[in-house]
Every structure is written in C-alpha cells, then in structure tokens.
Amino acid sequence: MLSTPNPTHPLVPELLRVHDLVREDLRTCRDLADAAAGSAQAAPLREAVDELAGRSLLFQLRTRCLGYCRLVHDHHRGEDLVLLPAARRSAPERAAVLDRLQRDHRVVSDLLDEIETEAWRLDDSASGAARTRLVDALRTLSDHLLEHLDVEERALAPVLQTWESWPHQ
C-alpha cells in the first residue's frame, strides 16, 4: 500500500479508498478459495460468490452494466483513455509502468470472468479438478490484483500529487 501519510491531491485518497475496498473483496476471494480447497459444499460456495457479486466492487463491475466484463472493460478503458494518458503527459518517464497497468486491466477482466464461470460449473459432484480450477482462479486474481493495486498506487499517486488541474492533451 502507498505510504503517503497526507496525500494532498483529492484523487490520491480516492484511489486509496477504492483500492482498500478491492483488497477487502480479495480477502473474501482467498477465504472462498480456502473453503473450496477444503471440500466445502458447492451450493454454499456458489452462494458466497453470488453474495460477493452483489456487494463487491470487483464483481459489481460485471453485474451493473450489461454484464461484468463489459463494465470492467469500460472502467479500464476510461483509465486507459483518460487517466493513464494524462499521467503519461505529466510523467513520460513512467511509460513502462503505465503500459503494465494497461496490460493488467485485461488480465483482471479475464480472471473475473473465469471465477464466475468456474463457480457456476461447481456442484456437489464436481471433481477435484473443478474445485482446483476455482481455487486457482480465486488465488490468481487475488495475487495479481493485489500486486496491480500496489503498482498502480506507487506509479500514479506521485504523478497525481503534482497536478493542480487536469493535464491537457
């Protein structure tokens, strides 16, 4: 997590607030992965994924706007088309990390779709392989997205701190 004690630009605390919500949901994902790995019944696992989908910032992205993947893409497209180009103009030396963030957006979207698909495939007669796929998808999302959030905070917060107004094209 970012170690800026008193961020001064209003976008920085907003970035951190949203990331904290995402981290909370990722803890739930890890708990679900542990439950699935421990042979928990399929119905409660599906219910837990559905509950997460209903309250989670991550999964609400999918359910709110013509499906989860669509909104994830829209959210990331907004960052890719507006926020990250503005950051590139302000800090061209950060191009490599900004490229990485854009690649990460696509990976996260695919992982969220995979989790939902695997949760729906799971039933009480599901093989160990089906459970393993769900567990692996949940853990991969958690690992990947936690790293992505940290990288994004380290890359963007210092740039945002320098902005007195939105950088123009």
C-alpha positions as semicolon CSV with decimal commas, in nm:
position;residue;x (nm);y (nm);z (nm)
1;M;0,000;0,000;0,000
2;L;0,105;0,355;-0,065
3;S;0,295;0,518;0,219
4;T;0,191;0,878;0,159
5;P;0,078;0,996;0,507
6;N;-0,107;1,310;0,399
7;P;-0,194;1,298;0,032
8;T;-0,283;1,644;-0,088
9;H;-0,444;1,582;-0,424
10;P;-0,808;1,465;-0,393
11;L;-0,756;1,186;-0,648
12;V;-0,499;1,014;-0,425
13;P;-0,728;0,943;-0,126
14;E;-0,999;0,832;-0,369
15;L;-0,756;0,593;-0,536
16;L;-0,658;0,452;-0,196
17;R;-1,021;0,423;-0,080
18;V;-1,123;0,224;-0,386
19;H;-0,815;0,004;-0,357
20;D;-0,896;-0,070;0,009
21;L;-1,245;-0,187;-0,096
22;V;-1,089;-0,411;-0,359
23;R;-0,842;-0,554;-0,107
24;E;-1,131;-0,640;0,127
25;D;-1,304;-0,829;-0,153
26;L;-0,981;-1,009;-0,235
27;R;-0,963;-1,133;0,126
28;T;-1,309;-1,280;0,071
29;C;-1,185;-1,442;-0,251
30;R;-0,899;-1,604;-0,063
31;D;-1,142;-1,732;0,203
32;L;-1,359;-1,880;-0,073
33;A;-1,055;-2,044;-0,229
34;D;-0,963;-2,199;0,106
35;A;-1,320;-2,324;0,154
36;A;-1,328;-2,473;-0,196
37;A;-0,991;-2,639;-0,142
38;G;-1,125;-2,781;0,184
39;S;-1,413;-2,963;0,012
40;A;-1,686;-2,720;0,111
41;Q;-2,027;-2,796;-0,039
42;A;-2,088;-2,643;-0,382
43;A;-2,414;-2,463;-0,300
44;P;-2,267;-2,251;-0,019
45;L;-1,965;-2,169;-0,235
46;R;-2,192;-2,052;-0,519
47;E;-2,399;-1,852;-0,269
48;A;-2,082;-1,689;-0,134
49;V;-1,971;-1,597;-0,487
50;D;-2,321;-1,460;-0,555
51;E;-2,309;-1,257;-0,233
52;L;-1,968;-1,124;-0,327
53;A;-2,108;-1,043;-0,670
54;G;-2,391;-0,848;-0,508
55;R;-2,179;-0,635;-0,278
56;S;-1,829;-0,649;-0,416
57;L;-1,678;-0,362;-0,606
58;L;-1,498;-0,615;-0,821
59;F;-1,800;-0,821;-0,911
60;Q;-2,043;-0,531;-0,928
61;L;-1,841;-0,412;-1,221
62;R;-1,978;-0,713;-1,403
63;T;-2,339;-0,707;-1,290
64;R;-2,417;-0,337;-1,327
65;C;-2,358;-0,256;-1,692
66;L;-2,456;-0,520;-1,949
67;G;-2,255;-0,774;-1,760
68;Y;-1,950;-0,780;-1,552
69;C;-1,688;-0,800;-1,822
70;R;-1,839;-0,507;-2,012
71;L;-1,810;-0,268;-1,719
72;V;-1,463;-0,388;-1,629
73;H;-1,362;-0,309;-1,983
74;D;-1,540;0,027;-1,966
75;H;-1,372;0,115;-1,636
76;H;-1,032;0,013;-1,760
77;R;-1,092;0,177;-2,096
78;G;-1,162;0,500;-1,907
79;E;-0,835;0,469;-1,723
80;D;-0,656;0,366;-2,040
81;L;-0,802;0,651;-2,247
82;V;-0,815;0,932;-1,989
83;L;-0,618;0,881;-1,668
84;L;-0,316;0,695;-1,798
85;P;-0,258;0,924;-2,099
86;A;-0,279;1,223;-1,866
87;A;-0,025;1,052;-1,641
88;R;0,196;0,985;-1,947
89;R;0,190;1,354;-2,037
90;S;0,280;1,451;-1,682
91;A;0,540;1,182;-1,628
92;P;0,665;1,031;-1,954
93;E;0,940;0,857;-1,762
94;R;0,669;0,626;-1,619
95;A;0,567;0,487;-1,960
96;A;0,678;0,131;-1,886
97;V;0,477;0,101;-1,565
98;L;0,174;0,266;-1,727
99;D;0,196;0,009;-2,009
100;R;0,199;-0,263;-1,746
101;L;-0,112;-0,122;-1,578
102;Q;-0,295;-0,131;-1,911
103;R;-0,195;-0,495;-1,965
104;D;-0,307;-0,577;-1,610
105;H;-0,654;-0,441;-1,682
106;R;-0,708;-0,709;-1,945
107;V;-0,575;-0,984;-1,718
108;V;-0,807;-0,883;-1,431
109;S;-1,111;-0,884;-1,657
110;D;-1,031;-1,235;-1,781
111;L;-0,975;-1,363;-1,428
112;L;-1,306;-1,225;-1,302
113;D;-1,488;-1,397;-1,588
114;E;-1,308;-1,721;-1,513
115;I;-1,407;-1,712;-1,144
116;E;-1,772;-1,665;-1,225
117;T;-1,766;-1,941;-1,487
118;E;-1,593;-2,187;-1,254
119;A;-1,827;-2,109;-0,964
120;W;-2,129;-2,190;-1,181
121;R;-1,972;-2,516;-1,301
122;L;-1,917;-2,633;-0,946
123;D;-2,168;-2,871;-0,794
124;D;-2,150;-3,130;-0,517
125;S;-2,046;-3,398;-0,762
126;A;-1,775;-3,181;-0,913
127;S;-1,438;-3,339;-0,946
128;G;-1,132;-3,227;-0,759
129;A;-1,020;-3,070;-1,086
130;A;-1,327;-2,840;-1,094
131;R;-1,259;-2,726;-0,740
132;T;-0,893;-2,676;-0,819
133;R;-0,979;-2,455;-1,117
134;L;-1,197;-2,232;-0,896
135;V;-0,936;-2,220;-0,620
136;D;-0,662;-2,140;-0,868
137;A;-0,867;-1,865;-1,034
138;L;-0,951;-1,704;-0,699
139;R;-0,594;-1,716;-0,578
140;T;-0,454;-1,594;-0,908
141;L;-0,695;-1,298;-0,907
142;S;-0,601;-1,213;-0,551
143;D;-0,227;-1,233;-0,615
144;H;-0,242;-1,047;-0,945
145;L;-0,478;-0,772;-0,838
146;L;-0,308;-0,705;-0,503
147;E;0,019;-0,657;-0,688
148;H;-0,156;-0,442;-0,951
149;L;-0,306;-0,214;-0,685
150;D;0,030;-0,163;-0,519
151;V;0,199;-0,088;-0,852
152;E;-0,080;0,149;-0,953
153;E;-0,060;0,339;-0,624
154;R;0,318;0,372;-0,643
155;A;0,303;0,477;-1,008
156;L;0,007;0,715;-1,006
157;A;-0,003;0,878;-0,662
158;P;0,321;1,075;-0,709
159;V;0,202;1,192;-1,050
160;L;-0,143;1,291;-0,920
161;Q;0,023;1,484;-0,636
162;T;0,180;1,716;-0,893
163;W;-0,147;1,806;-1,067
164;E;-0,304;2,140;-0,993
165;S;-0,550;2,083;-1,277
166;W;-0,617;1,807;-1,527
167;P;-0,327;1,789;-1,773
168;H;-0,448;1,886;-2,118
169;Q;-0,360;1,699;-2,432
